[in-house]
Structures are given as structure tokens and as C-alpha cells.
PDB file of C-alpha atoms in Angstrom:
ATOM      1  CA  UNK A 295     -14.092 -32.825   2.512  1.00 45.00           C
ATOM      2  CA  UNK A 296     -15.346 -33.775   5.977  1.00 48.00           C
ATOM      3  CA  UNK A 297     -13.061 -32.737   8.833  1.00 66.00           C
ATOM      4  CA  UNK A 298     -12.645 -34.995  11.844  1.00 92.00           C
ATOM      5  CA  UNK A 299     -13.399 -33.619  15.315  1.00 93.00           C
ATOM      6  CA  UNK A 300      -9.803 -32.599  16.041  1.00 94.00           C
ATOM      7  CA  UNK A 301      -9.475 -30.745  12.748  1.00 94.00           C
ATOM      8  CA  UNK A 302     -12.832 -29.032  13.282  1.00 96.00           C
ATOM      9  CA  UNK A 303     -11.739 -27.756  16.674  1.00 96.00           C
ATOM     10  CA  UNK A 304      -8.338 -26.609  15.407  1.00 97.00           C
ATOM     11  CA  UNK A 305      -9.922 -24.863  12.431  1.00 96.00           C
ATOM     12  CA  UNK A 306     -12.508 -23.050  14.566  1.00 96.00           C
ATOM     13  CA  UNK A 307     -10.086 -22.147  17.345  1.00 97.00           C
ATOM     14  CA  UNK A 308      -7.382 -20.962  14.966  1.00 95.00           C
ATOM     15  CA  UNK A 309      -9.828 -18.722  13.133  1.00 95.00           C
ATOM     16  CA  UNK A 310     -11.248 -17.228  16.336  1.00 96.00           C
ATOM     17  CA  UNK A 311      -7.826 -16.691  17.925  1.00 96.00           C
ATOM     18  CA  UNK A 312      -6.600 -14.930  14.777  1.00 93.00           C
ATOM     19  CA  UNK A 313      -9.674 -12.694  14.610  1.00 93.00           C
ATOM     20  CA  UNK A 314     -10.126 -11.817  18.293  1.00 94.00           C
ATOM     21  CA  UNK A 315      -6.991 -12.804  20.182  1.00 93.00           C
ATOM     22  CA  UNK A 316      -6.512 -15.757  22.491  1.00 95.00           C
ATOM     23  CA  UNK A 317      -7.739 -14.355  25.789  1.00 94.00           C
ATOM     24  CA  UNK A 318     -10.915 -12.893  24.270  1.00 95.00           C
ATOM     25  CA  UNK A 319     -12.067 -16.287  23.012  1.00 96.00           C
ATOM     26  CA  UNK A 320     -13.719 -18.611  25.516  1.00 95.00           C
ATOM     27  CA  UNK A 321     -14.094 -22.350  25.158  1.00 96.00           C
ATOM     28  CA  UNK A 322     -17.846 -21.905  24.708  1.00 96.00           C
ATOM     29  CA  UNK A 323     -17.222 -19.823  21.579  1.00 97.00           C
ATOM     30  CA  UNK A 324     -14.941 -22.528  20.216  1.00 97.00           C
ATOM     31  CA  UNK A 325     -17.574 -25.154  20.993  1.00 96.00           C
ATOM     32  CA  UNK A 326     -20.206 -23.185  19.086  1.00 96.00           C
ATOM     33  CA  UNK A 327     -17.956 -22.472  16.100  1.00 96.00           C
ATOM     34  CA  UNK A 328     -16.712 -26.055  15.842  1.00 95.00           C
ATOM     35  CA  UNK A 329     -20.035 -27.738  16.584  1.00 95.00           C
ATOM     36  CA  UNK A 330     -18.226 -30.047  19.004  1.00 95.00           C
ATOM     37  CA  UNK A 331     -19.206 -30.550  22.642  1.00 95.00           C
ATOM     38  CA  UNK A 332     -16.955 -29.187  25.387  1.00 95.00           C
ATOM     39  CA  UNK A 333     -16.560 -32.708  26.741  1.00 95.00           C
ATOM     40  CA  UNK A 334     -15.198 -33.855  23.382  1.00 96.00           C
ATOM     41  CA  UNK A 335     -12.983 -30.779  23.028  1.00 96.00           C
ATOM     42  CA  UNK A 336     -11.394 -31.356  26.433  1.00 96.00           C
ATOM     43  CA  UNK A 337     -10.893 -35.015  25.562  1.00 96.00           C
ATOM     44  CA  UNK A 338      -8.873 -33.866  22.548  1.00 96.00           C
ATOM     45  CA  UNK A 339      -7.145 -30.915  24.233  1.00 96.00           C
ATOM     46  CA  UNK A 340      -6.917 -31.130  28.029  1.00 96.00           C
ATOM     47  CA  UNK A 341      -6.542 -27.345  28.439  1.00 95.00           C
ATOM     48  CA  UNK A 342      -6.934 -24.109  26.518  1.00 95.00           C
ATOM     49  CA  UNK A 343      -3.154 -23.770  26.600  1.00 96.00           C
ATOM     50  CA  UNK A 344      -2.836 -27.125  24.849  1.00 96.00           C
ATOM     51  CA  UNK A 345      -5.372 -26.006  22.243  1.00 97.00           C
ATOM     52  CA  UNK A 346      -3.564 -22.719  21.610  1.00 97.00           C
ATOM     53  CA  UNK A 347      -0.271 -24.567  21.227  1.00 97.00           C
ATOM     54  CA  UNK A 348      -1.844 -27.035  18.790  1.00 97.00           C
ATOM     55  CA  UNK A 349      -3.349 -24.258  16.658  1.00 97.00           C
ATOM     56  CA  UNK A 350       0.050 -22.569  16.458  1.00 97.00           C
ATOM     57  CA  UNK A 351       1.728 -25.813  15.424  1.00 96.00           C
ATOM     58  CA  UNK A 352      -0.954 -26.290  12.771  1.00 95.00           C
ATOM     59  CA  UNK A 353      -0.421 -22.749  11.494  1.00 95.00           C
ATOM     60  CA  UNK A 354       3.319 -23.289  11.489  1.00 96.00           C
ATOM     61  CA  UNK A 355       2.976 -26.201   9.056  1.00 95.00           C
ATOM     62  CA  UNK A 356       1.070 -23.975   6.628  1.00 94.00           C
ATOM     63  CA  UNK A 357       3.548 -21.105   6.891  1.00 95.00           C
ATOM     64  CA  UNK A 358       6.640 -23.291   6.554  1.00 95.00           C
ATOM     65  CA  UNK A 359       5.151 -24.988   3.493  1.00 96.00           C
ATOM     66  CA  UNK A 360       4.748 -21.563   1.879  1.00 95.00           C
ATOM     67  CA  UNK A 361       8.294 -20.569   2.813  1.00 94.00           C
ATOM     68  CA  UNK A 362       9.781 -23.811   1.545  1.00 94.00           C
ATOM     69  CA  UNK A 363       7.897 -23.451  -1.743  1.00 95.00           C
ATOM     70  CA  UNK A 364       9.688 -20.136  -2.268  1.00 94.00           C
ATOM     71  CA  UNK A 365      13.046 -21.574  -1.158  1.00 92.00           C
ATOM     72  CA  UNK A 366      12.679 -24.398  -3.694  1.00 93.00           C
ATOM     73  CA  UNK A 367      12.310 -22.091  -6.695  1.00 90.00           C
ATOM     74  CA  UNK A 368      14.959 -22.054  -9.398  1.00 86.00           C
ATOM     75  CA  UNK A 369      15.567 -18.292  -9.135  1.00 90.00           C
ATOM     76  CA  UNK A 370      18.879 -17.013  -7.691  1.00 92.00           C
ATOM     77  CA  UNK A 371      18.963 -17.010  -3.864  1.00 92.00           C
ATOM     78  CA  UNK A 372      18.772 -13.206  -3.718  1.00 93.00           C
ATOM     79  CA  UNK A 373      15.484 -13.209  -5.636  1.00 94.00           C
ATOM     80  CA  UNK A 374      14.056 -15.963  -3.457  1.00 95.00           C
ATOM     81  CA  UNK A 375      14.915 -13.962  -0.343  1.00 96.00           C
ATOM     82  CA  UNK A 376      13.100 -10.926  -1.740  1.00 96.00           C
ATOM     83  CA  UNK A 377      10.155 -13.136  -2.697  1.00 96.00           C
ATOM     84  CA  UNK A 378       9.656 -13.848   0.999  1.00 96.00           C
ATOM     85  CA  UNK A 379       8.756 -10.180   1.404  1.00 97.00           C
ATOM     86  CA  UNK A 380       6.270 -10.523  -1.461  1.00 96.00           C
ATOM     87  CA  UNK A 381       4.646 -13.292   0.558  1.00 96.00           C
ATOM     88  CA  UNK A 382       4.384 -10.877   3.479  1.00 97.00           C
ATOM     89  CA  UNK A 383       2.592  -8.415   1.192  1.00 96.00           C
ATOM     90  CA  UNK A 384       0.031 -11.105   0.353  1.00 96.00           C
ATOM     91  CA  UNK A 385      -0.548 -11.799   4.048  1.00 96.00           C
ATOM     92  CA  UNK A 386      -0.807  -8.120   4.963  1.00 96.00           C
ATOM     93  CA  UNK A 387      -3.371  -7.505   2.208  1.00 96.00           C
ATOM     94  CA  UNK A 388      -5.758 -10.108   3.624  1.00 93.00           C
ATOM     95  CA  UNK A 389      -8.890  -8.565   5.189  1.00 91.00           C
ATOM     96  CA  UNK A 390      -8.627  -8.316   8.959  1.00 88.00           C
ATOM     97  CA  UNK A 391      -4.885  -8.944   9.178  1.00 93.00           C
ATOM     98  CA  UNK A 392      -3.974  -8.519  12.862  1.00 93.00           C
ATOM     99  CA  UNK A 393      -0.277  -9.263  12.808  1.00 94.00           C
ATOM    100  CA  UNK A 394       1.778 -12.387  13.331  1.00 95.00           C
ATOM    101  CA  UNK A 395      -0.322 -14.956  15.183  1.00 95.00           C
ATOM    102  CA  UNK A 396       2.781 -16.252  16.941  1.00 96.00           C
ATOM    103  CA  UNK A 397       3.840 -12.840  18.225  1.00 96.00           C
ATOM    104  CA  UNK A 398       0.269 -12.104  19.284  1.00 95.00           C
ATOM    105  CA  UNK A 399      -0.015 -15.383  21.193  1.00 96.00           C
ATOM    106  CA  UNK A 400       3.342 -14.787  22.858  1.00 96.00           C
ATOM    107  CA  UNK A 401       2.275 -11.298  23.873  1.00 94.00           C
ATOM    108  CA  UNK A 402      -0.856 -12.646  25.512  1.00 94.00           C
ATOM    109  CA  UNK A 403       0.358 -15.893  27.069  1.00 93.00           C
ATOM    110  CA  UNK A 404       4.066 -16.384  26.399  1.00 88.00           C
ATOM    111  CA  UNK A 405       5.301 -15.043  29.760  1.00 89.00           C
ATOM    112  CA  UNK A 406       3.074 -17.499  31.638  1.00 92.00           C
ATOM    113  CA  UNK A 407       3.150 -20.489  29.279  1.00 94.00           C
ATOM    114  CA  UNK A 408       6.377 -22.299  28.507  1.00 95.00           C
ATOM    115  CA  UNK A 409       4.582 -24.414  25.894  1.00 95.00           C
ATOM    116  CA  UNK A 410       3.416 -21.389  23.925  1.00 96.00           C
ATOM    117  CA  UNK A 411       6.731 -19.557  24.369  1.00 96.00           C
ATOM    118  CA  UNK A 412       8.635 -22.580  23.052  1.00 96.00           C
ATOM    119  CA  UNK A 413       6.297 -22.959  20.091  1.00 96.00           C
ATOM    120  CA  UNK A 414       6.725 -19.307  19.136  1.00 97.00           C
ATOM    121  CA  UNK A 415      10.506 -19.438  19.520  1.00 97.00           C
ATOM    122  CA  UNK A 416      10.668 -22.585  17.395  1.00 97.00           C
ATOM    123  CA  UNK A 417       8.670 -20.888  14.657  1.00 97.00           C
ATOM    124  CA  UNK A 418      10.803 -17.764  14.633  1.00 97.00           C
ATOM    125  CA  UNK A 419      13.936 -19.928  14.634  1.00 96.00           C
ATOM    126  CA  UNK A 420      12.602 -21.755  11.554  1.00 95.00           C
ATOM    127  CA  UNK A 421      12.349 -18.404   9.753  1.00 95.00           C
ATOM    128  CA  UNK A 422      15.957 -17.577  10.621  1.00 96.00           C
ATOM    129  CA  UNK A 423      17.185 -21.021   9.582  1.00 96.00           C
ATOM    130  CA  UNK A 424      15.509 -20.713   6.192  1.00 95.00           C
ATOM    131  CA  UNK A 425      17.011 -17.265   5.720  1.00 96.00           C
ATOM    132  CA  UNK A 426      20.426 -18.576   6.759  1.00 96.00           C
ATOM    133  CA  UNK A 427      20.135 -21.278   4.127  1.00 95.00           C
ATOM    134  CA  UNK A 428      19.236 -18.840   1.370  1.00 95.00           C
ATOM    135  CA  UNK A 429      21.826 -16.299   2.489  1.00 96.00           C
ATOM    136  CA  UNK A 430      24.453 -19.042   2.519  1.00 94.00           C
ATOM    137  CA  UNK A 431      23.504 -20.088  -1.025  1.00 93.00           C
ATOM    138  CA  UNK A 432      23.916 -16.466  -2.062  1.00 93.00           C
ATOM    139  CA  UNK A 433      27.389 -16.271  -0.521  1.00 92.00           C
ATOM    140  CA  UNK A 434      26.414 -14.336   2.609  1.00 92.00           C
ATOM    141  CA  UNK A 435      26.980 -14.961   6.310  1.00 92.00           C
ATOM    142  CA  UNK A 436      24.563 -15.776   9.193  1.00 92.00           C
ATOM    143  CA  UNK A 437      24.435 -12.218  10.608  1.00 94.00           C
ATOM    144  CA  UNK A 438      22.747 -11.108   7.370  1.00 96.00           C
ATOM    145  CA  UNK A 439      19.975 -13.659   7.968  1.00 96.00           C
ATOM    146  CA  UNK A 440      19.408 -12.258  11.459  1.00 96.00           C
ATOM    147  CA  UNK A 441      19.144  -8.738  10.026  1.00 97.00           C
ATOM    148  CA  UNK A 442      16.619  -9.873   7.419  1.00 98.00           C
ATOM    149  CA  UNK A 443      14.626 -11.608  10.137  1.00 97.00           C
ATOM    150  CA  UNK A 444      14.359  -8.320  12.011  1.00 97.00           C
ATOM    151  CA  UNK A 445      12.938  -6.717   8.870  1.00 98.00           C
ATOM    152  CA  UNK A 446      10.363  -9.514   8.564  1.00 98.00           C
ATOM    153  CA  UNK A 447       9.198  -9.217  12.163  1.00 97.00           C
ATOM    154  CA  UNK A 448       9.183  -5.440  12.109  1.00 97.00           C
ATOM    155  CA  UNK A 449       7.089  -5.411   8.947  1.00 98.00           C
ATOM    156  CA  UNK A 450       4.541  -7.752  10.525  1.00 98.00           C
ATOM    157  CA  UNK A 451       4.092  -5.498  13.543  1.00 97.00           C
ATOM    158  CA  UNK A 452       3.981  -2.297  11.479  1.00 97.00           C
ATOM    159  CA  UNK A 453       1.410  -3.743   9.075  1.00 97.00           C
ATOM    160  CA  UNK A 454      -0.878  -4.761  11.915  1.00 96.00           C
ATOM    161  CA  UNK A 455      -0.617  -1.464  13.785  1.00 96.00           C
ATOM    162  CA  UNK A 456      -0.951   0.679  10.672  1.00 96.00           C
ATOM    163  CA  UNK A 457      -3.596  -1.517   8.996  1.00 95.00           C
ATOM    164  CA  UNK A 458      -1.649  -1.311   5.740  1.00 96.00           C
ATOM    165  CA  UNK A 459       0.371  -3.641   3.531  1.00 96.00           C
ATOM    166  CA  UNK A 460       2.983  -0.939   2.782  1.00 97.00           C
ATOM    167  CA  UNK A 461       5.530  -2.248   5.335  1.00 98.00           C
ATOM    168  CA  UNK A 462       6.061  -5.305   3.135  1.00 98.00           C
ATOM    169  CA  UNK A 463       7.333  -3.178   0.235  1.00 98.00           C
ATOM    170  CA  UNK A 464       9.346  -0.981   2.601  1.00 98.00           C
ATOM    171  CA  UNK A 465      10.969  -4.002   4.238  1.00 98.00           C
ATOM    172  CA  UNK A 466      11.634  -5.521   0.811  1.00 98.00           C
ATOM    173  CA  UNK A 467      13.428  -2.355  -0.276  1.00 98.00           C
ATOM    174  CA  UNK A 468      15.508  -2.362   2.919  1.00 98.00           C
ATOM    175  CA  UNK A 469      16.309  -6.045   2.387  1.00 98.00           C
ATOM    176  CA  UNK A 470      17.506  -5.300  -1.147  1.00 97.00           C
ATOM    177  CA  UNK A 471      19.881  -2.655   0.221  1.00 97.00           C
ATOM    178  CA  UNK A 472      21.246  -5.119   2.787  1.00 96.00           C
ATOM    179  CA  UNK A 473      21.683  -7.812   0.156  1.00 96.00           C
ATOM    180  CA  UNK A 474      23.401  -5.491  -2.302  1.00 94.00           C
ATOM    181  CA  UNK A 475      25.822  -4.376   0.396  1.00 94.00           C
ATOM    182  CA  UNK A 476      26.568  -7.813   1.810  1.00 90.00           C
ATOM    183  CA  UNK A 477      26.496 -10.230  -1.126  1.00 88.00           C
ATOM    184  CA  UNK A 478      29.022 -10.717  -3.919  1.00 78.00           C
ATOM    185  CA  UNK A 479      28.028  -8.906  -7.129  1.00 69.00           C
ATOM    186  CA  UNK A 480      26.218 -11.292  -9.443  1.00 52.00           C
ATOM    187  CA  UNK A 481      24.744  -9.816 -12.593  1.00 43.00           C
ATOM    188  CA  UNK A 482      21.444  -7.973 -13.153  1.00 42.00           C
ATOM    189  CA  UNK A 483      19.129  -7.689 -10.175  1.00 45.00           C
ATOM    190  CA  UNK A 484      15.403  -7.075 -10.015  1.00 43.00           C
ATOM    191  CA  UNK A 485      14.150  -3.755  -8.654  1.00 42.00           C
ATOM    192  CA  UNK A 486      10.618  -4.658  -7.670  1.00 46.00           C
ATOM    193  CA  UNK A 487       7.964  -7.219  -7.134  1.00 48.00           C
ATOM    194  CA  UNK A 488       7.302  -7.695 -10.813  1.00 40.00           C
ATOM    195  CA  UNK A 489      10.524  -9.698 -11.122  1.00 37.00           C
ATOM    196  CA  UNK A 490       9.343 -12.420  -8.765  1.00 36.00           C
ATOM    197  CA  UNK A 491       6.282 -14.625  -8.761  1.00 33.00           C
ATOM    198  CA  UNK A 492       3.857 -14.030  -5.922  1.00 33.00           C
ATOM    199  CA  UNK A 493       3.245 -17.183  -3.899  1.00 33.00           C
TER     200      UNK A 493
END
């Protein structure tokens, strides 16, 4: 499959930003990785800020597709919620995992870029909205979704700092405790990852 110029730039920039961070990557490095001239890159993205925002939006589409695939399963809502933490484990186990790309971008440029800050907030809100939907299907209330979201974000940071995928399992266990305490009792419940299909 041949990528068009815009896709080539987004692919190269997204990969470099994820590996090195936004500020450490210059436009020359993106030019070299994409094989696209700077003139063409700036015609597509008038500023580095615009390029960073576009790469985050592109990444968001991939992440939300993965989340929605889990939400659409036929398992009970509680099991689908826990499966989200299995997805985290898959991400954390990837070589070179450096944490949530959205949090990292916000940490570098969010305070000075409204575009990037808005993009990151939109993405994190999408996580909460999906959790609210699943929690609601399970008979829970919105505050539970906010608590689960904190576990998700905390696991991402801990996995990056510790260079380990263990926070996914630890957050999953904590989520199970929250769910058991907050949701109506509903038959047998799984105790580990083996009961859910990894995405």
C-alpha cells in the first residue's frame, strides 16, 4: 500500500514523537524519515504545532477503534471494562513503551498550545465517556467511570516510569475491587485475564 504525502508525514512524525518526544524531534528529522521535502511538509501542516495536533488526532482514531471493539463485545459490561485493562497490558508490553502519547505531548506543549491541550482533553474525555457507557450498562453510576479512568491514567504513567507492564494487572485488580463494590451482584465473575479475550 502506497501512502500519500500527508499519511507519510503523519506516520513518520507520529513514530518519532512517540520514540523521542515532541521537542526532541526537529522538522529536518521528520523530513528525512518521511522522504518529503520541508516545503511540502509545511504546505500540508503550516506549523509543528499543527503537525503534532494532527498526529494526536490520527492516534486517537486508532485508540478509539480498539476501545470500541472491546465495548462492542457480547460479554457482560463488567468483563468488557476489565478487558480495557488487558488492552493496556498489550500496550505496555510493546518494546520502547514511553507512556501515553497524549499525556506526554501535553506535558511538553500543553501549557503553551491550546490546540494540543484541547486535543488531549478531548481524548481523555472519550475514555471517560466510554467507561460511563459501560458502567451504565452494568448498573453503575458516572463517579465509578471517573474512578476507573484514574486507574487507567495512573497505570500508563507507572508503566512508563517503571518500564514494566505490571501496572496493567495491578490496575485491573483494583478495577475489579471497585466494580465488585459498586455494581449489583450478577453471577459468576472472572478472576483474571484468562477470562477475557486480548484485543
